[in-house]
Short mmCIF file of N, CA and C in Angstrom, two decimals:
data_model
loop_
_atom_site.label_atom_id
_atom_site.label_comp_id
_atom_site.label_asym_id
_atom_site.label_seq_id
_atom_site.Cartn_x
_atom_site.Cartn_y
_atom_site.Cartn_z
N MET A 1 7.75 -37.84 -158.75
CA MET A 1 7.81 -36.95 -159.89
C MET A 1 8.16 -35.55 -159.33
N ILE A 2 9.37 -34.97 -159.85
CA ILE A 2 9.52 -33.67 -159.31
C ILE A 2 8.72 -32.72 -159.83
N GLN A 3 8.38 -31.67 -158.95
CA GLN A 3 7.57 -30.60 -159.58
C GLN A 3 8.49 -29.53 -160.16
N ILE A 4 7.80 -28.62 -160.94
CA ILE A 4 8.53 -27.87 -161.74
C ILE A 4 9.03 -26.69 -160.75
N SER A 5 8.41 -26.33 -159.78
CA SER A 5 8.79 -25.27 -158.70
C SER A 5 10.13 -25.66 -158.00
N THR A 6 10.17 -26.94 -157.63
CA THR A 6 11.26 -27.61 -156.98
C THR A 6 12.50 -27.61 -157.83
N PHE A 7 12.10 -27.74 -159.13
CA PHE A 7 13.29 -28.11 -159.91
C PHE A 7 13.87 -26.55 -160.07
N ILE A 8 12.96 -25.56 -160.41
CA ILE A 8 13.51 -24.20 -160.54
C ILE A 8 14.11 -23.43 -159.10
N GLY A 9 13.49 -24.09 -158.04
CA GLY A 9 14.36 -23.55 -156.72
C GLY A 9 15.52 -24.30 -156.69
N ILE A 10 15.78 -25.64 -157.27
CA ILE A 10 17.17 -26.08 -156.92
C ILE A 10 18.27 -25.45 -157.90
N LEU A 11 17.67 -25.17 -158.93
CA LEU A 11 18.69 -24.53 -160.10
C LEU A 11 18.88 -23.06 -159.43
N ALA A 12 17.93 -22.26 -158.99
CA ALA A 12 18.10 -20.94 -158.47
C ALA A 12 19.30 -21.09 -157.22
N CYS A 13 18.92 -22.03 -156.35
CA CYS A 13 19.91 -22.29 -155.18
C CYS A 13 21.35 -22.59 -155.68
N PHE A 14 21.47 -23.53 -156.63
CA PHE A 14 22.61 -23.67 -157.39
C PHE A 14 23.55 -22.56 -157.71
N PHE A 15 22.79 -21.75 -158.41
CA PHE A 15 23.53 -20.51 -159.05
C PHE A 15 23.80 -19.53 -158.21
N ILE A 16 22.79 -19.35 -156.99
CA ILE A 16 23.06 -18.41 -156.02
C ILE A 16 24.22 -18.70 -155.24
N THR A 17 24.31 -20.13 -154.81
CA THR A 17 25.59 -20.51 -154.00
C THR A 17 26.72 -20.36 -154.86
N THR A 18 26.81 -20.81 -156.05
CA THR A 18 28.05 -20.78 -156.96
C THR A 18 28.49 -19.32 -157.07
N LEU A 19 27.56 -18.28 -157.25
CA LEU A 19 27.92 -16.85 -157.32
C LEU A 19 28.58 -16.24 -156.09
N LEU A 20 27.88 -16.58 -154.84
CA LEU A 20 28.30 -16.07 -153.54
C LEU A 20 29.74 -16.85 -153.28
N SER A 21 29.82 -18.01 -153.62
CA SER A 21 31.20 -18.74 -153.35
C SER A 21 32.25 -18.14 -154.29
N GLU A 22 31.97 -17.82 -155.35
CA GLU A 22 32.85 -17.36 -156.59
C GLU A 22 33.45 -15.84 -155.95
N LYS A 23 32.33 -15.11 -155.48
CA LYS A 23 32.79 -13.65 -154.89
C LYS A 23 33.61 -13.95 -153.82
N TYR A 24 33.37 -14.93 -152.85
CA TYR A 24 34.01 -15.10 -151.52
C TYR A 24 35.47 -15.36 -151.88
N TYR A 25 35.76 -16.56 -152.77
CA TYR A 25 36.97 -16.90 -153.01
C TYR A 25 37.76 -15.93 -153.87
N GLN A 26 37.17 -14.95 -154.42
CA GLN A 26 37.92 -13.97 -155.37
C GLN A 26 38.63 -13.00 -154.15
N LYS A 27 37.72 -12.82 -153.18
CA LYS A 27 38.57 -11.82 -152.29
C LYS A 27 39.35 -12.46 -151.12
N HIS A 28 39.09 -13.82 -150.77
CA HIS A 28 39.88 -14.56 -149.76
C HIS A 28 40.51 -15.71 -150.37
N PRO A 29 41.87 -15.82 -150.40
CA PRO A 29 42.45 -17.11 -151.04
C PRO A 29 42.06 -18.33 -150.04
N VAL A 30 42.15 -19.62 -150.63
CA VAL A 30 41.59 -20.81 -150.03
C VAL A 30 42.69 -21.06 -149.12
N GLN A 31 42.47 -21.44 -147.75
CA GLN A 31 43.29 -21.74 -146.81
C GLN A 31 42.98 -22.95 -146.13
N THR A 32 41.96 -23.79 -146.68
CA THR A 32 41.36 -24.94 -145.83
C THR A 32 41.96 -26.03 -146.80
N ARG A 33 42.68 -26.94 -146.30
CA ARG A 33 43.34 -28.15 -146.85
C ARG A 33 42.05 -29.04 -147.32
N LEU A 34 42.27 -29.72 -148.37
CA LEU A 34 41.49 -30.79 -149.00
C LEU A 34 40.68 -31.74 -147.99
N LEU A 35 41.75 -32.35 -147.18
CA LEU A 35 41.16 -33.35 -146.21
C LEU A 35 40.28 -32.60 -145.17
N LYS A 36 40.62 -31.50 -144.65
CA LYS A 36 39.75 -30.67 -143.72
C LYS A 36 38.39 -30.50 -144.48
N MET A 37 38.38 -30.05 -145.57
CA MET A 37 37.18 -29.62 -146.37
C MET A 37 36.35 -31.02 -146.51
N ILE A 38 36.80 -32.02 -146.78
CA ILE A 38 36.13 -33.24 -146.94
C ILE A 38 35.57 -33.60 -145.67
N LEU A 39 36.23 -33.43 -144.54
CA LEU A 39 35.76 -33.74 -143.02
C LEU A 39 34.57 -32.86 -142.92
N TYR A 40 34.61 -31.57 -143.43
CA TYR A 40 33.54 -30.59 -142.98
C TYR A 40 32.45 -31.03 -143.74
N ILE A 41 32.55 -31.30 -145.04
CA ILE A 41 31.18 -31.92 -145.84
C ILE A 41 30.68 -33.12 -145.35
N MET A 42 31.57 -34.24 -144.70
CA MET A 42 30.94 -35.20 -144.33
C MET A 42 30.10 -34.90 -142.93
N LEU A 43 30.73 -33.90 -142.02
CA LEU A 43 29.86 -33.52 -140.91
C LEU A 43 28.69 -32.77 -141.25
N TYR A 44 28.79 -31.86 -142.26
CA TYR A 44 27.72 -31.32 -142.82
C TYR A 44 26.29 -32.33 -143.33
N MET A 45 26.93 -33.35 -144.06
CA MET A 45 25.76 -34.27 -144.61
C MET A 45 25.35 -35.12 -143.55
N PHE A 46 26.32 -35.36 -142.46
CA PHE A 46 25.71 -36.08 -141.26
C PHE A 46 24.52 -35.19 -140.53
N ILE A 47 24.87 -34.09 -140.34
CA ILE A 47 23.87 -33.37 -139.72
C ILE A 47 22.57 -33.11 -140.53
N LEU A 48 22.58 -32.94 -141.86
CA LEU A 48 21.60 -32.97 -142.77
C LEU A 48 20.73 -34.16 -142.72
N LEU A 49 21.32 -35.45 -142.78
CA LEU A 49 20.85 -36.65 -142.74
C LEU A 49 20.13 -37.01 -141.33
N THR A 50 20.84 -36.51 -140.25
CA THR A 50 20.01 -36.82 -138.93
C THR A 50 18.97 -35.91 -138.81
N VAL A 51 18.88 -34.88 -139.44
CA VAL A 51 17.68 -33.85 -139.33
C VAL A 51 16.38 -34.54 -140.00
N VAL A 52 16.90 -35.23 -141.52
CA VAL A 52 15.80 -35.67 -142.28
C VAL A 52 15.46 -37.14 -141.66
N VAL A 53 16.03 -37.76 -141.01
CA VAL A 53 15.79 -39.13 -140.24
C VAL A 53 14.91 -38.77 -139.09
N LEU A 54 15.12 -37.75 -138.22
CA LEU A 54 14.36 -37.22 -137.19
C LEU A 54 12.96 -36.52 -137.53
N PHE A 55 13.13 -35.73 -138.45
CA PHE A 55 11.83 -35.22 -139.14
C PHE A 55 11.82 -35.53 -140.64
N PRO A 56 11.11 -36.45 -141.11
CA PRO A 56 11.02 -36.80 -142.43
C PRO A 56 10.21 -35.83 -143.46
N GLN A 57 9.42 -35.03 -142.92
CA GLN A 57 8.90 -33.82 -143.55
C GLN A 57 9.93 -33.00 -144.00
N CYS A 58 11.21 -32.87 -143.58
CA CYS A 58 12.42 -31.96 -143.85
C CYS A 58 13.14 -32.56 -145.00
N PHE A 59 12.71 -33.33 -145.91
CA PHE A 59 13.36 -34.02 -146.90
C PHE A 59 13.89 -32.96 -147.79
N ILE A 60 13.12 -31.98 -148.04
CA ILE A 60 13.41 -31.10 -148.76
C ILE A 60 14.74 -30.26 -148.53
N ILE A 61 15.12 -30.02 -147.25
CA ILE A 61 16.38 -29.50 -146.48
C ILE A 61 17.48 -30.25 -147.04
N LEU A 62 17.32 -31.71 -147.22
CA LEU A 62 18.50 -32.51 -147.53
C LEU A 62 18.82 -32.32 -149.10
N VAL A 63 17.64 -32.05 -149.96
CA VAL A 63 17.96 -31.62 -151.42
C VAL A 63 18.62 -30.43 -151.49
N TYR A 64 18.23 -29.59 -151.00
CA TYR A 64 18.56 -28.09 -151.24
C TYR A 64 20.06 -27.96 -150.63
N GLY A 65 20.35 -28.72 -149.25
CA GLY A 65 21.43 -28.74 -148.61
C GLY A 65 22.54 -29.38 -149.36
N SER A 66 22.23 -30.58 -150.14
CA SER A 66 23.18 -31.14 -151.04
C SER A 66 23.52 -30.31 -152.13
N VAL A 67 22.77 -29.64 -152.78
CA VAL A 67 22.86 -28.83 -153.89
C VAL A 67 23.84 -27.61 -153.34
N ILE A 68 23.49 -27.06 -152.27
CA ILE A 68 24.42 -26.00 -151.63
C ILE A 68 25.98 -26.55 -151.45
N MET A 69 26.02 -27.68 -150.93
CA MET A 69 27.35 -28.33 -150.52
C MET A 69 28.01 -28.43 -151.90
N ALA A 70 27.29 -29.02 -152.90
CA ALA A 70 28.00 -29.49 -153.94
C ALA A 70 28.68 -28.32 -154.95
N SER A 71 27.82 -27.02 -155.05
CA SER A 71 28.27 -25.86 -155.68
C SER A 71 29.52 -25.27 -154.88
N TYR A 72 29.48 -25.18 -153.54
CA TYR A 72 30.41 -24.75 -152.71
C TYR A 72 31.69 -25.51 -153.10
N PHE A 73 31.64 -26.85 -152.86
CA PHE A 73 32.79 -27.68 -153.10
C PHE A 73 33.46 -27.61 -154.62
N ASN A 74 32.49 -27.50 -155.49
CA ASN A 74 32.84 -27.07 -156.93
C ASN A 74 33.69 -25.85 -156.98
N ILE A 75 33.42 -24.64 -156.47
CA ILE A 75 34.01 -23.36 -156.39
C ILE A 75 35.38 -23.68 -155.72
N TYR A 76 35.26 -24.24 -154.35
CA TYR A 76 36.64 -24.51 -153.72
C TYR A 76 37.52 -25.23 -154.56
N ASN A 77 37.30 -26.19 -155.18
CA ASN A 77 38.11 -27.02 -156.01
C ASN A 77 38.73 -26.08 -157.19
N ARG A 78 38.00 -25.45 -157.75
CA ARG A 78 38.32 -24.27 -158.75
C ARG A 78 39.41 -23.23 -158.17
N HIS A 79 39.32 -22.86 -157.04
CA HIS A 79 40.10 -21.95 -156.64
C HIS A 79 41.35 -22.55 -155.78
N ARG A 80 41.34 -23.59 -155.35
CA ARG A 80 42.37 -24.36 -154.57
C ARG A 80 43.56 -24.43 -155.40
N LYS A 81 44.77 -24.38 -154.72
CA LYS A 81 46.04 -24.32 -155.40
C LYS A 81 46.61 -25.76 -155.06
N ILE A 82 46.81 -26.28 -156.18
CA ILE A 82 47.67 -27.67 -156.05
C ILE A 82 49.05 -27.58 -155.93
N PRO A 83 49.67 -28.10 -154.94
CA PRO A 83 51.12 -28.20 -154.95
C PRO A 83 51.90 -28.57 -156.22
N GLY A 84 52.89 -27.76 -156.60
CA GLY A 84 53.60 -28.22 -157.87
C GLY A 84 52.94 -27.77 -159.15
N GLU A 85 51.72 -27.25 -159.31
CA GLU A 85 50.97 -26.73 -160.19
C GLU A 85 51.36 -25.24 -160.87
N VAL A 86 51.61 -25.04 -162.10
CA VAL A 86 51.96 -24.23 -162.62
C VAL A 86 50.76 -23.23 -163.08
N GLU A 87 50.98 -22.01 -162.65
CA GLU A 87 49.68 -21.15 -163.20
C GLU A 87 49.89 -20.73 -164.45
N ALA A 88 48.60 -20.61 -165.23
CA ALA A 88 48.73 -20.25 -166.55
C ALA A 88 48.60 -18.69 -166.89
#
């Protein structure tokens, strides 16, 4: 059962990461290609999983790290330009 404090922490982590990523991408255009971003995410998740396998008490790092990665990727996709797409 998830504790209320963990749930609130995850929500706060998601919104803070989303706000910071949004501000970053408003100032800097997206230059990373989608394939490269997916490879970065795979490497990031591999590192997180390795840490959790080696130190099981660090499971909360996997949870928070996954939330940070998901919110960052969400903002990345929102600001990424797709070839042939017409801006509204």
